[in-house]
Coordinates of C-alpha atoms in Angstrom, one line a residue:
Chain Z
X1 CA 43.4 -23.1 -4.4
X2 CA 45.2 -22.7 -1.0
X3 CA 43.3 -22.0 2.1
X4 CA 44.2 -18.1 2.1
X5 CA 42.9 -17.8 -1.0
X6 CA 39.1 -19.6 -0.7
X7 CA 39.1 -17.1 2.7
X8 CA 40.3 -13.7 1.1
X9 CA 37.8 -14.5 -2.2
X10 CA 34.9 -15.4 0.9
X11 CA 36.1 -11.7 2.3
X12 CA 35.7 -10.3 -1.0
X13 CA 32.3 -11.7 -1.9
X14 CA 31.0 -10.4 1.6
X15 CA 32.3 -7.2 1.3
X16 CA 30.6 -7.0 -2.1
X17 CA 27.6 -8.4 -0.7
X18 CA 27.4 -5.6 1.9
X19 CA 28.3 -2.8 -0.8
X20 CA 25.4 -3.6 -3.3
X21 CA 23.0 -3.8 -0.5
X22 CA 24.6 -0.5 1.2
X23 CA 23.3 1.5 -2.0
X24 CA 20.8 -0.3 -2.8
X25 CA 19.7 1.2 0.7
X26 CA 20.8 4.6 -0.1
X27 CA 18.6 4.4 -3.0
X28 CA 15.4 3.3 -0.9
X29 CA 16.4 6.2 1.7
X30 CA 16.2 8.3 -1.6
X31 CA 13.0 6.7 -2.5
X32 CA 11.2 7.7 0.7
X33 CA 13.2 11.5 0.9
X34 CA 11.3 11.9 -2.3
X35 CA 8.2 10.6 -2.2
X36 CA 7.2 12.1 1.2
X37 CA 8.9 15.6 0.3
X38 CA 6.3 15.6 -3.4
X39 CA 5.0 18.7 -3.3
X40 CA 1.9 17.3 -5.4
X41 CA 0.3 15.9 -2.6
X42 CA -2.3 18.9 -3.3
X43 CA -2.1 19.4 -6.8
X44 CA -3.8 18.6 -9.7
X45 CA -6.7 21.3 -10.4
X46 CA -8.7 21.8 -14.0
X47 CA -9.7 25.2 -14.6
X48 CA -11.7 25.2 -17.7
X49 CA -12.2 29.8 -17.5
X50 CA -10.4 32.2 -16.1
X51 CA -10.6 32.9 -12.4
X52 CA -11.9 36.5 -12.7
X53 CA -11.9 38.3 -9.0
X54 CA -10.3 37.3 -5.8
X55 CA -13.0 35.6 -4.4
X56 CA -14.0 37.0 -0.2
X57 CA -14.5 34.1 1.6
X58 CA -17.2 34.5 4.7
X59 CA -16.4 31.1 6.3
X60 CA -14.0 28.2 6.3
X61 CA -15.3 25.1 5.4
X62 CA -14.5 21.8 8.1
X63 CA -14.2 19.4 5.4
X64 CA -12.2 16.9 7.8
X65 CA -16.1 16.1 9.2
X66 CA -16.9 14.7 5.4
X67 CA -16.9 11.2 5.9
X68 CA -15.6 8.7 2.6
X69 CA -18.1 7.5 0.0
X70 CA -17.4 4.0 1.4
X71 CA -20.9 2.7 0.7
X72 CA -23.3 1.8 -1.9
X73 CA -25.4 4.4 -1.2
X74 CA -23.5 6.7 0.4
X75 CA -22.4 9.0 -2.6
Chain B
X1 CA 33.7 -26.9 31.4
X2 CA 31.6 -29.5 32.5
X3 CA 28.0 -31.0 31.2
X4 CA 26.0 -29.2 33.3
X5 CA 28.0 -25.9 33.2
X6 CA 27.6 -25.7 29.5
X7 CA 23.7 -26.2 29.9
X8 CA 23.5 -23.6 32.5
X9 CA 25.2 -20.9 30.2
X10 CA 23.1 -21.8 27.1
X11 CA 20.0 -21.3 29.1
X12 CA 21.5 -18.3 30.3
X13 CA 22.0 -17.0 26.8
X14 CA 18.7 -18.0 25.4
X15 CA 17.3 -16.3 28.1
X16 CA 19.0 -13.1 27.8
X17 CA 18.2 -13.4 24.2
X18 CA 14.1 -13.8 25.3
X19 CA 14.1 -10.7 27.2
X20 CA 16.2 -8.4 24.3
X21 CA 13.7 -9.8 22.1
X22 CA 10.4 -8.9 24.2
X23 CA 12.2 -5.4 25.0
X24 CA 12.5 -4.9 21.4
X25 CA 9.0 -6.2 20.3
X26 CA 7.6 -3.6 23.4
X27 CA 9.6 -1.1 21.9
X28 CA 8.4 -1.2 18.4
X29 CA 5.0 -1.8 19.2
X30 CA 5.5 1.5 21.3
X31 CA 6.5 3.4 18.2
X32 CA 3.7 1.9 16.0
X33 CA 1.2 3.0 18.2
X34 CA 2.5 6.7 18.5
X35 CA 2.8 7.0 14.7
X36 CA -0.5 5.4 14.4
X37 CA -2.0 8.4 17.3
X38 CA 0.4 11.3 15.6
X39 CA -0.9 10.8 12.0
X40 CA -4.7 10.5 13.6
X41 CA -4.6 13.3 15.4
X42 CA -2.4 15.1 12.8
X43 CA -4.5 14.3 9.7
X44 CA -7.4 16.3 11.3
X45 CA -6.1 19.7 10.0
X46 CA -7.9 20.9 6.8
X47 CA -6.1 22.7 4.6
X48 CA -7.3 26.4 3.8
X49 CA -9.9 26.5 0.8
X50 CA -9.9 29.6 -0.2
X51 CA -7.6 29.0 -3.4
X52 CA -9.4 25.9 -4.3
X53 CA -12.4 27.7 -4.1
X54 CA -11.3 30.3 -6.7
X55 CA -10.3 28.3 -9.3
X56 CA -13.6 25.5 -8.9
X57 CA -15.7 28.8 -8.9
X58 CA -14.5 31.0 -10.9
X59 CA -17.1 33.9 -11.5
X60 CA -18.0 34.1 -8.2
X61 CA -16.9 37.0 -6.0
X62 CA -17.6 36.4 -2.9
X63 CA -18.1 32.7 -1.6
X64 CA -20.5 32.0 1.3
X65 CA -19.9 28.8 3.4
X66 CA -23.1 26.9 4.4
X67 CA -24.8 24.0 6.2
X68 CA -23.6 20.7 5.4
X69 CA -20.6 21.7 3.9
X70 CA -22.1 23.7 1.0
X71 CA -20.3 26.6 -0.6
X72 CA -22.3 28.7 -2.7
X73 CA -20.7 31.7 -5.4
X74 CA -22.2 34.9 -5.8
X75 CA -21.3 37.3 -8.4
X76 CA -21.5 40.4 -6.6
X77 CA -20.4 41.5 -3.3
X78 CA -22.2 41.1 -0.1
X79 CA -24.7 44.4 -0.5
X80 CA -25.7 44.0 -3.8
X81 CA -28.4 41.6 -5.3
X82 CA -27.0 38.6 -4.8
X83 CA -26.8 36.1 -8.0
X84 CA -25.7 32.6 -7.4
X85 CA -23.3 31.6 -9.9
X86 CA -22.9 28.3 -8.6
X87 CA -22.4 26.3 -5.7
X88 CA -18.7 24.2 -4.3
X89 CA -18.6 21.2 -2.2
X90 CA -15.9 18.5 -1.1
X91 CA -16.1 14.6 -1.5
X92 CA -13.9 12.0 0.0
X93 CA -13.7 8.7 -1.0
X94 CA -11.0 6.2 -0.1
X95 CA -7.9 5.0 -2.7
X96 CA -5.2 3.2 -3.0
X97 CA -3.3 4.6 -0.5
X98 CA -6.2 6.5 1.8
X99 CA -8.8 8.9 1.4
X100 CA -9.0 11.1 -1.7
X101 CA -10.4 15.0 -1.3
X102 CA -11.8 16.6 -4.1
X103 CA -13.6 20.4 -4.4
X104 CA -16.0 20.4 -6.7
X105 CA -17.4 23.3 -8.6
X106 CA -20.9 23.4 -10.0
X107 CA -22.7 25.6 -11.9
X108 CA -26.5 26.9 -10.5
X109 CA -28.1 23.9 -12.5
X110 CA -25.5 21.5 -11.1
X111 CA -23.6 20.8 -14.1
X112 CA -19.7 20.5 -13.4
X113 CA -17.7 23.7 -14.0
X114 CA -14.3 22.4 -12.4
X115 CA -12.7 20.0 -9.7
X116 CA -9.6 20.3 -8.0
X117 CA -7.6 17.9 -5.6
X118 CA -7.6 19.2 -2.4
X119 CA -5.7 16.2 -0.6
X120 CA -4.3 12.5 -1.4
X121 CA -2.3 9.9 0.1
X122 CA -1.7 8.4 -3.3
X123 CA 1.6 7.1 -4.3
X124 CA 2.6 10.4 -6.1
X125 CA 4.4 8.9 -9.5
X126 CA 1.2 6.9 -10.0
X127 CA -1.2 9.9 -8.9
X128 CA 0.6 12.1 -11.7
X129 CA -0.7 9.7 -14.6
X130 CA -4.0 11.0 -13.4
X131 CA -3.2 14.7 -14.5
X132 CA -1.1 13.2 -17.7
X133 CA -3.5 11.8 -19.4
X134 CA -6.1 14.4 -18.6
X135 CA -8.7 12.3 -16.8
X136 CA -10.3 15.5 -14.9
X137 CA -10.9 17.1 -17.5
X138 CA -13.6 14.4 -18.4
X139 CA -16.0 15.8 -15.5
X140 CA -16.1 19.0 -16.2
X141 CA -20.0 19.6 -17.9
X142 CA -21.3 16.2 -16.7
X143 CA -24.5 17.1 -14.6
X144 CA -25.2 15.9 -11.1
X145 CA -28.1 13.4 -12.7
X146 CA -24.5 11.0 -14.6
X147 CA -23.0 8.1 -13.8
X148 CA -20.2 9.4 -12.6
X149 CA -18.8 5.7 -13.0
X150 CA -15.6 4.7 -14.5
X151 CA -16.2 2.3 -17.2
X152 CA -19.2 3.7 -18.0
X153 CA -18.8 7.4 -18.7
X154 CA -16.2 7.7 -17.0
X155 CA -12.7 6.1 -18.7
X156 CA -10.3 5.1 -16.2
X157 CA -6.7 5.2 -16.3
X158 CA -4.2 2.1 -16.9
X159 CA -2.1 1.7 -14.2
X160 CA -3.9 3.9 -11.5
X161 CA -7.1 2.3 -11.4
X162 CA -8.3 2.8 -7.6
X163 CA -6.8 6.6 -7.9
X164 CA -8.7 7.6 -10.8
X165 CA -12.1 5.2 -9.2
X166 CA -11.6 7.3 -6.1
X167 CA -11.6 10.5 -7.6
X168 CA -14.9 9.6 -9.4
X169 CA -16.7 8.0 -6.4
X170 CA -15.4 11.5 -4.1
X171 CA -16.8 13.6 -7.2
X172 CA -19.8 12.0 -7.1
X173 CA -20.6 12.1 -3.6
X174 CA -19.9 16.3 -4.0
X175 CA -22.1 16.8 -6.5
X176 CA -25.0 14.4 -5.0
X177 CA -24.2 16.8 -1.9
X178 CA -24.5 19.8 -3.8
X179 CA -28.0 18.4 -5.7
X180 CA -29.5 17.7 -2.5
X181 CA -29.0 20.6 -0.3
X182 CA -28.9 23.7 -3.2
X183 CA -31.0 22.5 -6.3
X184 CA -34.5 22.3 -5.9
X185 CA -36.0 19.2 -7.5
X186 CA -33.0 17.3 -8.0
X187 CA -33.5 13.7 -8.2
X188 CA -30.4 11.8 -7.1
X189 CA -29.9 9.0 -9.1
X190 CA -29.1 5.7 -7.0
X191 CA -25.9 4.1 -7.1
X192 CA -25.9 0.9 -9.1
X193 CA -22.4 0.2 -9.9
X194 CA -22.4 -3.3 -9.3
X195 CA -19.8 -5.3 -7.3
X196 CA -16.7 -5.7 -9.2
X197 CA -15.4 -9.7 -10.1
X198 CA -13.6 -9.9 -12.9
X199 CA -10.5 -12.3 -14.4
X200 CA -8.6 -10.7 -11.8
X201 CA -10.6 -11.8 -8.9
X202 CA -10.5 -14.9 -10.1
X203 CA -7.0 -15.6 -11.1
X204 CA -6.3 -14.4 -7.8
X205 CA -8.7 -16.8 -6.4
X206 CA -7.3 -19.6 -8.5
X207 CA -3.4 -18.7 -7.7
X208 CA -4.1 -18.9 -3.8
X209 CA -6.1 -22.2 -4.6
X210 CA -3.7 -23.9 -6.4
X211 CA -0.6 -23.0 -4.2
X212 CA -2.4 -23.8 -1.2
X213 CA -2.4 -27.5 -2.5
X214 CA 0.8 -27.5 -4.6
X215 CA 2.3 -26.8 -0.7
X216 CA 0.8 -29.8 0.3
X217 CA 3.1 -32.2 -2.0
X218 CA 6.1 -33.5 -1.0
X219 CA 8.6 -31.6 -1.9
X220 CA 10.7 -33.5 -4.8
X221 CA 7.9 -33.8 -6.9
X222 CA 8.0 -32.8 -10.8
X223 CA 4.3 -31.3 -10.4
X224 CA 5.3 -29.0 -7.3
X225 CA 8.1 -28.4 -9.5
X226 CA 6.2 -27.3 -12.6
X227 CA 3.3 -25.9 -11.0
X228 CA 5.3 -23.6 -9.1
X229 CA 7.1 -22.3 -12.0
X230 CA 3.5 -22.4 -13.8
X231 CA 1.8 -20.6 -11.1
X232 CA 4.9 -17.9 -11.0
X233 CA 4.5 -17.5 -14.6
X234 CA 0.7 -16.2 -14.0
X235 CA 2.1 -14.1 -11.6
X236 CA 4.4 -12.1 -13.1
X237 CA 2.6 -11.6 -16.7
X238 CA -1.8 -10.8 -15.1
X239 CA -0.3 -9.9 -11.4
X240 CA 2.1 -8.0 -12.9
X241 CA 2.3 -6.8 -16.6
X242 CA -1.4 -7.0 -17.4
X243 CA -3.2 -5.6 -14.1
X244 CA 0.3 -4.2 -12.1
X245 CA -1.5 -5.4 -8.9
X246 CA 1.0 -6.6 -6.8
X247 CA 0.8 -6.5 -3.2
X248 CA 3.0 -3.6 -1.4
X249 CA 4.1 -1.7 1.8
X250 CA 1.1 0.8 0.8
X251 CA -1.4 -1.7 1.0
X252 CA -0.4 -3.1 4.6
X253 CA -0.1 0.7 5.8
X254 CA -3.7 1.3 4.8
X255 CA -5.0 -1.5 6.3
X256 CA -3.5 -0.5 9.8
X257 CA -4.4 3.1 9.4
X258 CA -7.7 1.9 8.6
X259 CA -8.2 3.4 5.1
X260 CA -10.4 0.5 4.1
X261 CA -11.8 0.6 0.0
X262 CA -14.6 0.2 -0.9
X263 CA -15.5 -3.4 -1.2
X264 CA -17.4 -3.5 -3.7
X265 CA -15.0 -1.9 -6.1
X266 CA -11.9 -3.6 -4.8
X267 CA -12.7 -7.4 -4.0
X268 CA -9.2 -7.9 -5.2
X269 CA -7.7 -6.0 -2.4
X270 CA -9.3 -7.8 0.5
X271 CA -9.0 -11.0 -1.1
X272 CA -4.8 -10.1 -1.6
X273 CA -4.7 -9.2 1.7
X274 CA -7.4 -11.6 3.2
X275 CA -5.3 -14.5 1.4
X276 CA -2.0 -14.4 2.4
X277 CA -3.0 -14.1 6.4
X278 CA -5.5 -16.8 6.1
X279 CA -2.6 -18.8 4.3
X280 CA -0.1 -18.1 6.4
X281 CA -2.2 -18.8 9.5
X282 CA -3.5 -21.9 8.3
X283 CA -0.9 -23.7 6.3
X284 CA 2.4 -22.0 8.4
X285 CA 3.6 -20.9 4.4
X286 CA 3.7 -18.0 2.9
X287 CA 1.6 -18.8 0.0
X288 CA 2.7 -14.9 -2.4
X289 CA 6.6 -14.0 -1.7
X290 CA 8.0 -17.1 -3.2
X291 CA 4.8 -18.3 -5.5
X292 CA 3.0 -15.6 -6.9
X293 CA 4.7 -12.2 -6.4
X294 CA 5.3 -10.8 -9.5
X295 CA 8.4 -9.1 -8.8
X296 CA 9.6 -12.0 -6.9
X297 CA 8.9 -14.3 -9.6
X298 CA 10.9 -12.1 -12.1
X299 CA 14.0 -12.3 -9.9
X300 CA 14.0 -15.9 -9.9
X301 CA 13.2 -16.3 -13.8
X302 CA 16.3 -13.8 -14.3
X303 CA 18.6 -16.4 -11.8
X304 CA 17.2 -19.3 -13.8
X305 CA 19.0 -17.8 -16.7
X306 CA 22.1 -18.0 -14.9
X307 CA 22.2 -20.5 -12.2
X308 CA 22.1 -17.7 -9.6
X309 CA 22.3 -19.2 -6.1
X310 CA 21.1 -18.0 -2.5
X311 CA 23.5 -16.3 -1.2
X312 CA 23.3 -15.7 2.8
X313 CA 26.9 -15.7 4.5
X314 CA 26.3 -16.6 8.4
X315 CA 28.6 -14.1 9.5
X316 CA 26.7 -10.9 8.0
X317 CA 23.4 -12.5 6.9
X318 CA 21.9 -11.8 10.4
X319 CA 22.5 -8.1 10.4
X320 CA 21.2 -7.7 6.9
X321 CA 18.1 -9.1 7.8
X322 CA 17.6 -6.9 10.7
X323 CA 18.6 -4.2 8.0
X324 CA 15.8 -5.7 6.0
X325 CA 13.0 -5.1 8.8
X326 CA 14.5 -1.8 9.8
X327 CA 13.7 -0.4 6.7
X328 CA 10.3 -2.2 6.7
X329 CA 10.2 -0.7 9.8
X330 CA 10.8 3.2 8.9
X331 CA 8.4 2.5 5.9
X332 CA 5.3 1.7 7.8
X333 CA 6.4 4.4 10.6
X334 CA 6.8 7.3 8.1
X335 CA 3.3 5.9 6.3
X336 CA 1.4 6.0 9.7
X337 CA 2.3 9.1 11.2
X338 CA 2.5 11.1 8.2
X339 CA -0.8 9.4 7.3
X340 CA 0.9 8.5 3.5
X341 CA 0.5 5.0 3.1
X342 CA 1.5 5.5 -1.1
X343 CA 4.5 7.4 -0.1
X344 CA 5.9 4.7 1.9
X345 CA 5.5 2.3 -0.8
X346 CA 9.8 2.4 -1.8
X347 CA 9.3 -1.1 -3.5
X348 CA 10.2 -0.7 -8.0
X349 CA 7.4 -2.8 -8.7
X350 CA 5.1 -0.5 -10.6
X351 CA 8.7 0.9 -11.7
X352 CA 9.0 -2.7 -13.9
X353 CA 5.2 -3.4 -14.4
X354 CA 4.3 0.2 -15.5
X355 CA 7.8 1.9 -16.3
X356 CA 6.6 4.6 -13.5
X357 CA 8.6 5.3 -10.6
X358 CA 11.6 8.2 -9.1
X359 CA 14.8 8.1 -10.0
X360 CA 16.0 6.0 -7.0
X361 CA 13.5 3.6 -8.0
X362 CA 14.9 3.2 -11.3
X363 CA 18.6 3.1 -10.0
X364 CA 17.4 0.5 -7.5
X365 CA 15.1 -2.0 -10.2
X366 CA 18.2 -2.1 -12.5
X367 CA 20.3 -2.8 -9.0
X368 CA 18.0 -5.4 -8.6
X369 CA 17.6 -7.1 -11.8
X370 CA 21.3 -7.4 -12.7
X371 CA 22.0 -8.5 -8.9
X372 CA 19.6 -11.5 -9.9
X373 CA 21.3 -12.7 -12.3
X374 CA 24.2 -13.7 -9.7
X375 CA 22.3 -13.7 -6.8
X376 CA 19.0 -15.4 -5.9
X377 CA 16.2 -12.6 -5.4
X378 CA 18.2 -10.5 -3.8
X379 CA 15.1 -8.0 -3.4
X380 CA 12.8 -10.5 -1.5
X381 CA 16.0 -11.8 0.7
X382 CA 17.8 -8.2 1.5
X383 CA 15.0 -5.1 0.8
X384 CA 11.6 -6.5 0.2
X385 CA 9.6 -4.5 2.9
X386 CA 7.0 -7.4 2.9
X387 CA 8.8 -10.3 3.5
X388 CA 9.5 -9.3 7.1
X389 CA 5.7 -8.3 7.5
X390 CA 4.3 -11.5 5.9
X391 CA 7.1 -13.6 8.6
X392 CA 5.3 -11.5 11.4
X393 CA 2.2 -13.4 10.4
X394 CA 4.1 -16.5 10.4
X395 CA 5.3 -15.4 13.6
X396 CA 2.1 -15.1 15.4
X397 CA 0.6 -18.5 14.1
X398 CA 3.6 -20.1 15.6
X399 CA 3.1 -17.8 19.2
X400 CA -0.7 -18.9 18.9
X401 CA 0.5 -22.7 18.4
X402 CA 2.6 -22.6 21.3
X403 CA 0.4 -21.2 23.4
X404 CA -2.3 -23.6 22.3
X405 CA -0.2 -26.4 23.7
X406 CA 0.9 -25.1 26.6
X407 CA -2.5 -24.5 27.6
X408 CA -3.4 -28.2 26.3
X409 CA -0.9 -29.9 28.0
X410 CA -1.7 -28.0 31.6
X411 CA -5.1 -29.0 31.2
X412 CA -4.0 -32.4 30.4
X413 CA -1.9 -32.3 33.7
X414 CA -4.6 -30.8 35.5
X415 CA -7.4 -33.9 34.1
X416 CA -4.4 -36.3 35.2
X417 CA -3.9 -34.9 38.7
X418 CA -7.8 -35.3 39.8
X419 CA -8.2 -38.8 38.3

């Protein structure tokens, strides 16, 4: 195999190289477009009756200060 | 160009090449920190209850907001007599990617009427399994006075164990909230779920254990050799097939947002985590990517098959690799300030070990196992966010080391210069 030919297959693998990893990055780009755009961040409800009136709410609720059962006894 | 000349330049280079690199440590540490403060100060807005509240409670018209977080229903409107049909309340208890928000509905007596998910930072493809294989559904009628404890009346879920354990633990902590502040005469029952060390504790235990000395051979030896391959094999079939615990983006995300388990339910987290920095600092070697990652080990097993070499051209290598951490990068970024470590998580792992995962995760695993058949773990060497994270460590050690000597050396000086 003449010199040319070791360099131009050397191209070739590299250019190859840089295509599998160019989709394989499309695909994480993908990955993250669609994980972070799920709309069931908020989702999952069970509602064993049937929601009967529109309920009036008096107050909002600051759940944000409802620290997480991170201890023993802390449930 | 003479001796000297040619000295001069190189330590001009190096130089220059000191100063880009601080600039660009500064820079990303800069960014770190303002998706750390972003997702912080952004995570603090609660999202409206109202339609939660309907479907947790729902006979209730009209839905009074108390102390301590306490909703109670009432089945008539505000003049009338008013009739408590049952009382609401919101528990939070850390998962696998962060915390875990649930509304709970009771009745007046404080049995379970319904729960809802009212926020997560759970990788969504494994959160779903949750709602597939109908594991709320198991806590609606369970009194405030149960368990509330999975593997004991609870059952958990394959695949998604700390999900489906944080929704129980943030259940629980509602409806011990809800016993305490509206039912008269509730006794709370204390928490005795004991501290969780199983087989796969151990064998992750055992895996650091025996690495950490198989490292210490010299390197041409047939038992590195074998027990490399041996220790790999454990890997991939408990790390991965049996328990699908490998360690991910997610996990390092919630660690620096500070969504911290609980410990006593998730030993094998801290000791993952714990491990491979105490390793690394220690011994200078990574002691998971190239030992014990199950999706690591797989690509290699695959190459075996075929002969697959390493492949790293010089002139292109370089900027892969800076690829490599820009997409760690962007990971940890988007996990921070959107405060979504599980999101951020773009590694097919639990797309081989559990057959769950998007489409691009698919596309990308089949990519990836082919591709190591020619190629040797092309995942760890061109996309693994990890593997730049886990260098970091290696990094630092090394910065440490450095500055260790320097400062032994000047005090060596100094000793030198007064005798």
């Amino acid at each position: 195999m003449g010199k040319e030919e070791i360099s131009h297959s050397v191209d070739k693998r590299q250019y190859l190289l840089i295509g599998y990893v160019g989709v394989a990055v499309v695909m994480v780009v993908m990955t993250l477009v669609l994980a972070f755009s799920s709309e069931d961040q908020t989702s999952a409800q069970v509602t064993p009756t049937n929601t009967r009136n529109p309920v009036i709410l008096t107050a909002q609720a600051d759940y944000s200060t409802v620290t997480p059962a991170a201890t023993r006894n802390g449930s | 160009m003479d001796k000297a000349a040619l000295q001069n330049t190189i330590q001009f280079r190096r130089a220059r090449q000191r100063r880009r690199q601080a600039l660009v440590s500064l820079l990303a540490f800069l960014i770190l920190v303002g998706a750390w403060i972003i997702g912080y100060f952004g995570q603090n807005t609660s999202p409206q209850l109202d339609s939660y509240l309907k479907e947790v409670l729902p006979d209730a018209e009209r839905v009074e907001a108390g102390d301590g977080g306490l909703f109670t229903g009432f089945a008539s409107a505000v003049d009338e007599s008013p009739v408590v049909v049952g009382y609401a309340m919101v528990g939070v208890a850390s998962g696998y990617g962060g915390p875990v928000a649930m509304l709970v509905g009771t009745d007046p007596e404080g049995s379970i009427i319904a729960v809802s998910v009212i926020q997560h930072a759970e990788t969504p493809n494994f959160f779903r399994q949750l709602e597939r294989s109908d594991y709320y559904s198991q806590f609606v009628g369970v009194r405030y006075d149960a368990a509330l404890t999975l593997g004991d009346d609870i059952d958990g879920v394959s695949g998604a164990t700390l999900s489906a354990d944080a929704v129980a633990q943030s259940i629980r902590q509602a409806v011990h909230g809800i016993a305490e502040r509206a039912i008269e005469g509730a006794v709370i029952p204390p928490d005795t779920r004991p501290i969780k060390f199983g087989v796969p504790e151990i064998t992750l235990i055992a895996l650091f254990v025996v690495s950490f000395f198989l490292h210490r051979i010299r390197s041409r030896s047939s038992l590195k050799k074998y027990g490399r391959w041996a220790v790999m094999a454990v890997g991939v079939l408990i790390l991965g097939f049996v328990l699908n615990k490998p360690l991910t983006i997610a996990n390092v995300i919630s660690l620096l947002a500070g969504y911290l388990p609980d410990w006593r339910n998730n030993l094998y987290w801290f000791i993952l985590l714990g491990g491979i920095i105490i390793v690394t600092s220690v011994q200078g070697k990574n002691p998971y990517c190239s030992w014990f990652c199950p999706f690591g080990a797989t690509q290699e097993f695959l190459g075996s098959l075929t002969g697959a070499k390493a492949y790293q051209p010089r002139q292109i290598y370089n900027k892969l690799q800076w690829l490599q951490r820009g997409l760690s990068f962007t990971a940890i970024v988007l996990g921070l300030a959107l405060r979504q470590p599980g999101a951020a998580s773009y590694e097919p792992f639990g797309t081989l070990f559990n057959l769950e995962g998007s489409w691009p995760q698919w596309v990308l695993l089949i990519m990836v196992l082919f591709g190591s058949l020619v190629i040797y773990r092309p995942f760890c060497n061109y996309l693994c966010p990890l593997d730049p994270v886990v260098s970091y460590v290696g990094e630092v050690r090394h910065w440490v080391k450095q500055l260790w000597a320097k400062r032994k050396s000047a005090i060596a000086l100094t000793n030198d210069s007064i005798s």
